[in-house]
Short mmCIF file of C-alpha atoms in Angstrom, two decimals:
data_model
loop_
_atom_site.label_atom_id
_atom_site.label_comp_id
_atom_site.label_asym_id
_atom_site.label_seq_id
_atom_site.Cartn_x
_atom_site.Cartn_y
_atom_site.Cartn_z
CA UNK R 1 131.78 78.57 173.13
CA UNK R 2 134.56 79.43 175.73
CA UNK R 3 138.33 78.46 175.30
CA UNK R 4 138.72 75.28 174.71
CA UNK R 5 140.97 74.64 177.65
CA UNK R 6 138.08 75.63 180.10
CA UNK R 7 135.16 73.60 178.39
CA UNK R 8 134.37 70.18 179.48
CA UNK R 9 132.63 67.39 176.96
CA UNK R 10 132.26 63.94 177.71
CA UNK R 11 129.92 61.55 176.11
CA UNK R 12 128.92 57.54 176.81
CA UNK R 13 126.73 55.11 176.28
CA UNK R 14 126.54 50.94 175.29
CA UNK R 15 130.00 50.14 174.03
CA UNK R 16 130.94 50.96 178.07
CA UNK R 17 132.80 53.81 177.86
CA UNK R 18 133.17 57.35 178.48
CA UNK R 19 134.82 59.75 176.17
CA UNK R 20 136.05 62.84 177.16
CA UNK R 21 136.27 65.45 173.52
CA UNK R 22 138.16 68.28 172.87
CA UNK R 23 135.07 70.52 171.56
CA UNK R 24 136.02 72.59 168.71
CA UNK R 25 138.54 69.93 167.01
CA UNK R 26 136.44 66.30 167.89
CA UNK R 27 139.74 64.78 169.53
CA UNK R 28 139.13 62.34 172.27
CA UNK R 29 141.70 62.81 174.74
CA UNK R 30 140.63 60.28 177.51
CA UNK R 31 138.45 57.30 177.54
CA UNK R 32 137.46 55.75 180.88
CA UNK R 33 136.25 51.96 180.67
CA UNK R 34 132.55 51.52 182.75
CA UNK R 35 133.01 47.79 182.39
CA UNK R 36 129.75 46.67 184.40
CA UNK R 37 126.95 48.31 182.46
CA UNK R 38 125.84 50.69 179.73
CA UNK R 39 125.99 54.89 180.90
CA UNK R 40 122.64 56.15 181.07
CA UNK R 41 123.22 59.55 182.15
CA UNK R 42 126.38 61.85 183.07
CA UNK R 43 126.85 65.01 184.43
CA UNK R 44 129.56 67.80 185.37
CA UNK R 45 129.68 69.41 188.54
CA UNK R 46 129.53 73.12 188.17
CA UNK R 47 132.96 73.56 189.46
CA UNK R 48 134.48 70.95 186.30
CA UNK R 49 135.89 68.94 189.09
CA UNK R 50 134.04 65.68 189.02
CA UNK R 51 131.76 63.61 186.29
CA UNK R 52 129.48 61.52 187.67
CA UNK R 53 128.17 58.55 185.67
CA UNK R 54 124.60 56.39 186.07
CA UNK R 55 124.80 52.69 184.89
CA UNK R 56 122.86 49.90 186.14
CA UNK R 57 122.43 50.03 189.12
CA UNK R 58 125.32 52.10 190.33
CA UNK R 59 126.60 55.54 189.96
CA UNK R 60 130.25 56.51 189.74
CA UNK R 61 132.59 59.59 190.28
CA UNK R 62 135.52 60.29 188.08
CA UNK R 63 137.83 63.14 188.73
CA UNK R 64 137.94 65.16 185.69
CA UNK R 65 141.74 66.76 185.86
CA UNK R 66 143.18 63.43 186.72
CA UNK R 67 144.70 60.83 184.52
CA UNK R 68 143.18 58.23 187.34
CA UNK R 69 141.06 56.35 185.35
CA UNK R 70 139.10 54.34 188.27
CA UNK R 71 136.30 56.31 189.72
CA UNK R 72 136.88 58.25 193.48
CA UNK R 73 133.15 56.78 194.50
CA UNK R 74 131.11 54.41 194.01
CA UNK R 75 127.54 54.89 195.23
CA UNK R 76 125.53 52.07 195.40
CA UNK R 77 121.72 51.54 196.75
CA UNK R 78 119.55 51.72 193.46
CA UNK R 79 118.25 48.02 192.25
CA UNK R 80 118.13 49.31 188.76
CA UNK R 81 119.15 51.64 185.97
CA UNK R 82 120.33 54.92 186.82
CA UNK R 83 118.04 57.05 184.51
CA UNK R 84 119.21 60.85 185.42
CA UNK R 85 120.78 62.18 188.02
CA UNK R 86 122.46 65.87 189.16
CA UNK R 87 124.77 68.40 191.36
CA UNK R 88 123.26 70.86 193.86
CA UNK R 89 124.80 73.97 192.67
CA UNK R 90 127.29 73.88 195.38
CA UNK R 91 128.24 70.40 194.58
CA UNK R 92 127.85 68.77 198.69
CA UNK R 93 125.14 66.50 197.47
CA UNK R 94 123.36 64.38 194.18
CA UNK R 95 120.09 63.44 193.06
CA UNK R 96 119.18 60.68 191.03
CA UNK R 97 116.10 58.56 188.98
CA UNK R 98 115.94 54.93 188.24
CA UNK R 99 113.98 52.52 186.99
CA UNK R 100 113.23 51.02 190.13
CA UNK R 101 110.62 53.62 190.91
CA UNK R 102 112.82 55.89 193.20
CA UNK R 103 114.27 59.21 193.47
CA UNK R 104 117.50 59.51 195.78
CA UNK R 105 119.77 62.28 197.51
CA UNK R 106 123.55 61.24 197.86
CA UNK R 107 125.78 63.90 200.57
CA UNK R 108 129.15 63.12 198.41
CA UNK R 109 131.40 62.86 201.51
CA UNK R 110 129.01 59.55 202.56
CA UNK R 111 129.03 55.94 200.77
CA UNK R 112 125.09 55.75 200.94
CA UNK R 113 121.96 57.17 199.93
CA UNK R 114 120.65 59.88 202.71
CA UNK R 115 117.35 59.95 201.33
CA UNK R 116 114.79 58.09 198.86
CA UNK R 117 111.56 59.08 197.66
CA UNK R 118 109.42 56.52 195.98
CA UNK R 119 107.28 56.54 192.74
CA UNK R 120 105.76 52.75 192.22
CA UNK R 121 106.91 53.12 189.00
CA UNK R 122 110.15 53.63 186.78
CA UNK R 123 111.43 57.40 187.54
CA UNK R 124 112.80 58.50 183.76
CA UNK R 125 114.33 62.06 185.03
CA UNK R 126 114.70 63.99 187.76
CA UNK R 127 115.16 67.81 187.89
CA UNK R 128 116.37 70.07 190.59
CA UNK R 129 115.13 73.75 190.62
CA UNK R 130 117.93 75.77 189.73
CA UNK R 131 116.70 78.71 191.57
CA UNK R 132 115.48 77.28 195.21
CA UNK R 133 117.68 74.31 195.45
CA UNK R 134 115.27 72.72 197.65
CA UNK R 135 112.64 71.19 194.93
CA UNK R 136 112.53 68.25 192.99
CA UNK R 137 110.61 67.46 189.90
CA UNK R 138 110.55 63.79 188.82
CA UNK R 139 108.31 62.11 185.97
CA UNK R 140 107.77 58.39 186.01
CA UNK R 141 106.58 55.88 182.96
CA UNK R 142 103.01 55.97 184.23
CA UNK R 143 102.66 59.49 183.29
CA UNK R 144 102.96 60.97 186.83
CA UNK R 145 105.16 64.04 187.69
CA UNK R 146 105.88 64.83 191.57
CA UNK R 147 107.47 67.38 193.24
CA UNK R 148 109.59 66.74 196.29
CA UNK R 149 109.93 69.47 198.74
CA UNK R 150 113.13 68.47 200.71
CA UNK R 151 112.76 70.80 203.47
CA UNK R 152 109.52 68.70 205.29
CA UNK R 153 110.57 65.40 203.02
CA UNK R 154 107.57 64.91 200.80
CA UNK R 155 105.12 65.24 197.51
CA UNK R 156 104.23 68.75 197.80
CA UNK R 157 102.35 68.45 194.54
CA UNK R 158 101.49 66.04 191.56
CA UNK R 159 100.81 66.76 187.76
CA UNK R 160 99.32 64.18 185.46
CA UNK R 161 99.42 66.13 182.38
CA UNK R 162 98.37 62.23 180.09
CA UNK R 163 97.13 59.27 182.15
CA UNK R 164 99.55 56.10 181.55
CA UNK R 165 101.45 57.78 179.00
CA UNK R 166 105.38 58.32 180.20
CA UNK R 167 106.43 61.34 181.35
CA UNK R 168 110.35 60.79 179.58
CA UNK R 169 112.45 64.28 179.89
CA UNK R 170 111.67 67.30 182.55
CA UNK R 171 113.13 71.06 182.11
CA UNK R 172 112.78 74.06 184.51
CA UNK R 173 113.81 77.35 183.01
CA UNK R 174 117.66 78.43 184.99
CA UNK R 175 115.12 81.44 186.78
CA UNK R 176 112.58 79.12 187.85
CA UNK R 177 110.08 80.45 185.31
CA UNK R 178 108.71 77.47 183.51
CA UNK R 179 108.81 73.83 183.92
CA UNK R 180 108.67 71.88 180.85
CA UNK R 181 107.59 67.80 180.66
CA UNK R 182 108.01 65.80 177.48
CA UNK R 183 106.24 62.51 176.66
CA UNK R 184 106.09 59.25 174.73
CA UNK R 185 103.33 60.95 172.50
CA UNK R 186 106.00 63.37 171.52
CA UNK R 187 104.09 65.70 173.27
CA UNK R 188 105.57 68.82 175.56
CA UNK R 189 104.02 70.21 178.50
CA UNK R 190 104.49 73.75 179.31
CA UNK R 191 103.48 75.23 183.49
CA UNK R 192 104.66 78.61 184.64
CA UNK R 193 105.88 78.42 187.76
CA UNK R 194 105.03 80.92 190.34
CA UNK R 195 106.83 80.61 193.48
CA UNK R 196 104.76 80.20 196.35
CA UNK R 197 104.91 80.71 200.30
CA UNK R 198 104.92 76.69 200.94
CA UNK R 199 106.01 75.88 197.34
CA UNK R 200 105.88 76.31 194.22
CA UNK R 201 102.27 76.81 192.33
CA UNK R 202 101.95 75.02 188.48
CA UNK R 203 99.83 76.78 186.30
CA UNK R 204 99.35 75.16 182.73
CA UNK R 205 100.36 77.38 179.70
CA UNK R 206 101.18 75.43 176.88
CA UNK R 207 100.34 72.22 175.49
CA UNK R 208 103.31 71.59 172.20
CA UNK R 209 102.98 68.61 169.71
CA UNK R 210 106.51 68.93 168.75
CA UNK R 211 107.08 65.36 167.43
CA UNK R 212 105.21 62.47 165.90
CA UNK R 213 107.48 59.98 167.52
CA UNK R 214 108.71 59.89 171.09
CA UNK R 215 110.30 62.67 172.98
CA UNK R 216 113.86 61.41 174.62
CA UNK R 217 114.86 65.07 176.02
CA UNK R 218 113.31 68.16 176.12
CA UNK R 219 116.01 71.29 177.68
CA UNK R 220 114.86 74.59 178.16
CA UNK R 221 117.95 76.88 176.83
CA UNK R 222 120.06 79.14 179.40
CA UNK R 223 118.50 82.33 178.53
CA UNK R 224 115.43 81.06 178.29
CA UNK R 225 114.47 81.40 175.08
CA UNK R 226 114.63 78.39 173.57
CA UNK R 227 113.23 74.92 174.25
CA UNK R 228 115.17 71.74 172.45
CA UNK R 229 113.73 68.63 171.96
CA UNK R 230 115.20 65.82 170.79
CA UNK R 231 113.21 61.96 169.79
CA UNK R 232 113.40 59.07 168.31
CA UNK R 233 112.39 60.45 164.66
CA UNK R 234 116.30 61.32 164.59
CA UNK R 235 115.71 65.29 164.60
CA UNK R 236 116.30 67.71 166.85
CA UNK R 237 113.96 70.47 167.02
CA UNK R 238 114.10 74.24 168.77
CA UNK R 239 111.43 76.11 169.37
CA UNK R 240 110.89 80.01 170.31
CA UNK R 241 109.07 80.26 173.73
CA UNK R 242 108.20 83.51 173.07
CA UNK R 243 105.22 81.48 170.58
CA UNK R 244 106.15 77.83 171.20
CA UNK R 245 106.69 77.72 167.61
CA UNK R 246 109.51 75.89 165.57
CA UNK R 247 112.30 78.05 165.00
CA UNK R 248 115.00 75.22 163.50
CA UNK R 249 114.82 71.92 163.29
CA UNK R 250 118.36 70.09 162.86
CA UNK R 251 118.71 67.08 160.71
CA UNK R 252 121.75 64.56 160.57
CA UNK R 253 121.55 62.07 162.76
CA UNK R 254 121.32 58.81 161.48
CA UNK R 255 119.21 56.98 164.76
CA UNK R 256 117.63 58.11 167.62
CA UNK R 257 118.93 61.57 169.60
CA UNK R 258 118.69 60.54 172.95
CA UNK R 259 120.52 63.31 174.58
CA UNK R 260 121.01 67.20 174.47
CA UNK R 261 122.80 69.92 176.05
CA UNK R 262 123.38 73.20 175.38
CA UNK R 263 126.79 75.51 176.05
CA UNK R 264 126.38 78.30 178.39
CA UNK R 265 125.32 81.71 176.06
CA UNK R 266 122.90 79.22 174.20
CA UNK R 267 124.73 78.88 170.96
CA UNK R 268 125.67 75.95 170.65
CA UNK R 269 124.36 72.89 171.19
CA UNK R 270 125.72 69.04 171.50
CA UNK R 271 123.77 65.65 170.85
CA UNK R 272 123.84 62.71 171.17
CA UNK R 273 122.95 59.48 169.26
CA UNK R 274 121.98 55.60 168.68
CA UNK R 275 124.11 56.36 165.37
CA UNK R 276 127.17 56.12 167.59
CA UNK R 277 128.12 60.12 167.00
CA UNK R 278 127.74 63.08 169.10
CA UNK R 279 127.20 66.23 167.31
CA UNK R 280 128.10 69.83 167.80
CA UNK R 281 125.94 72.32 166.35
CA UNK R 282 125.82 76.18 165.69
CA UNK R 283 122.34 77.66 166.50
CA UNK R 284 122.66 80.77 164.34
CA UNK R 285 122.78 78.46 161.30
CA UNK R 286 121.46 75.06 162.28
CA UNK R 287 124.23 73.36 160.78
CA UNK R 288 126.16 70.62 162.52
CA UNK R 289 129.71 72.10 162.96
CA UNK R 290 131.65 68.84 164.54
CA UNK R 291 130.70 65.23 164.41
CA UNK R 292 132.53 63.54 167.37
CA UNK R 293 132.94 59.89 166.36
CA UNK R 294 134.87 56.66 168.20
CA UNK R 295 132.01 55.13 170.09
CA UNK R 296 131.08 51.99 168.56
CA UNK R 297 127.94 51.73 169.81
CA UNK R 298 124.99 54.16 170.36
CA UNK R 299 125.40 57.08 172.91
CA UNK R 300 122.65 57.61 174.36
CA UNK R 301 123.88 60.62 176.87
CA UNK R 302 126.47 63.72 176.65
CA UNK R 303 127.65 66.22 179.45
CA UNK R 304 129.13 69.83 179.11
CA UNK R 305 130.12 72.54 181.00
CA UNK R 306 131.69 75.76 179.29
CA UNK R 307 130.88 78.25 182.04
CA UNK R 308 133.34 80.70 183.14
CA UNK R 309 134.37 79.83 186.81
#
């Protein structure tokens, strides 16, 4: 992991607040109050500048080099819980999933949503393909996945990889190479993607039982070797894409892992937990290296960003 001067963690959840952690000693240096709700979801702009946070039903911006504790923005226009959300690379504009069955697109220098997409069911993630920018994947809790093409504005193509069973994490590989969809059943779907003329083309490669309870996040790793998944039977397993099979699993968490990320050269990787801890953990040895503790409640999402600018 980089300096720790240049590496951003922050972590929330139910006690309404977000912590911001110095990585390699577990300090919390800042804690912003999110009096109104729970945090769902958060997320770093590439640049470190601003966190962005999804309660219910809004979604706020915090500056992150800024001892102003009130968020710069609030966006609202969602009825219900923020679920996931994300920066376009370039950090102009959001997307973001909620419960109240749509998928939005926030320009960052306007109050409002500029445009909505809608499921008829609860959206539990949305993805944005790191290599086109102009695709994105969303799973709902009726077991659909749809891609959005945002260049003509509509479903360009729709997976149903278990009928009525809930589609709860999405992952696309950083080059575009595989999209990844994890399920209630504990179950992990695995397409290669092959970029098409009109769009891109899903052909099935995988099917992965990787838990017996449900999956809460599934994250391909940077260099693509790796796919984490995290559930509700309080481990968090990795396994090697090369043969989709289990590598390491990591045990220590007390609850459900709702949450995952993983540092820039793939390894590291933080959690987080209904135990009220985040974890940092060393891939080479599977052992958890940092417990970051002072939530009092579970945390059910964590954000990072290590990468060299």
């Amino acid at each position: 992991m980089a300096a720790s001067s240049s590496v951003i963690l922050a972590s929330a959840g139910y006690d309404h607040t977000i912590r911001f952690w110095e990585a390699t000693t577990g300090i919390c240096y800042r804690t912003l109050q999110y009096n109104d709700s729970a945090v769902n979801t958060l997320q770093i702009a590439a640049d470190k500048s601003l966190l962005a946070a999804g309660g219910n039903p809004n979604i706020r911006l915090y500056e992150v080099n800024s001892n102003n504790a009130q968020p710069i923005v609030t966006y609202d226009g969602h009825t219900s819980n923020v679920t996931s959300l994300g920066f376009e690379k370039n950090g102009t504009w959001m997307y973001s999933s909620s419960e109240d069955g749509s998928v939005k697109i926030w320009d960052l220098r306007a109050p409002g949503p500029q445009r909505e997409f809608e499921h008829k069911a609860s959206v539990n993630h949305v993805v944005l393909h790191p290599f086109n920018q102009h695709e994105l994947i969303s799973g709902d809790q009726l077991g659909n996945i749809r891609v959005w093409d945002l260049r003509v504005g509509a479903c360009s193509c729709e997976l149903v990889p278990e009928v009525g069973v809930p589609v709860r994490s999405l992952t696309i590989a950083p080059d575009g190479s595989l999209v990844v969809a994890a399920n209630n059943n504990g179950t992990c779907y695995v397409w290669k993607t092959i970029q098409g003329v009109q769009a891109s083309q899903f052909e099935p490669l995988h099917k992965l039982k990787a838990h017996n309870a449900y999956i809460l996040k599934c994250l391909l790793s940077p260099d693509c070797r790796m796919l984490a998944t995290t559930s509700s039977d309080r481990t968090v397993k990795l396994w090697n894409l090369d043969s989709f099979t289990l590598e390491r699993t990591l045990v220590g968490h007390q609850r459900w892992v709702w949450d995952a990320v993983f540092s820039v050269d793939a390894a590291y990787l933080v959690t987080a937990s209904s135990d009220a801890t985040a974890r940092l953990w060393d891939l080479s040895t599977g052992e958890s290296i940092r417990i970051y503790q002072g939530h009092h409640k579970a945390i059910c999402c964590c954000a990072l960003n290590d990468s060299a600018l």
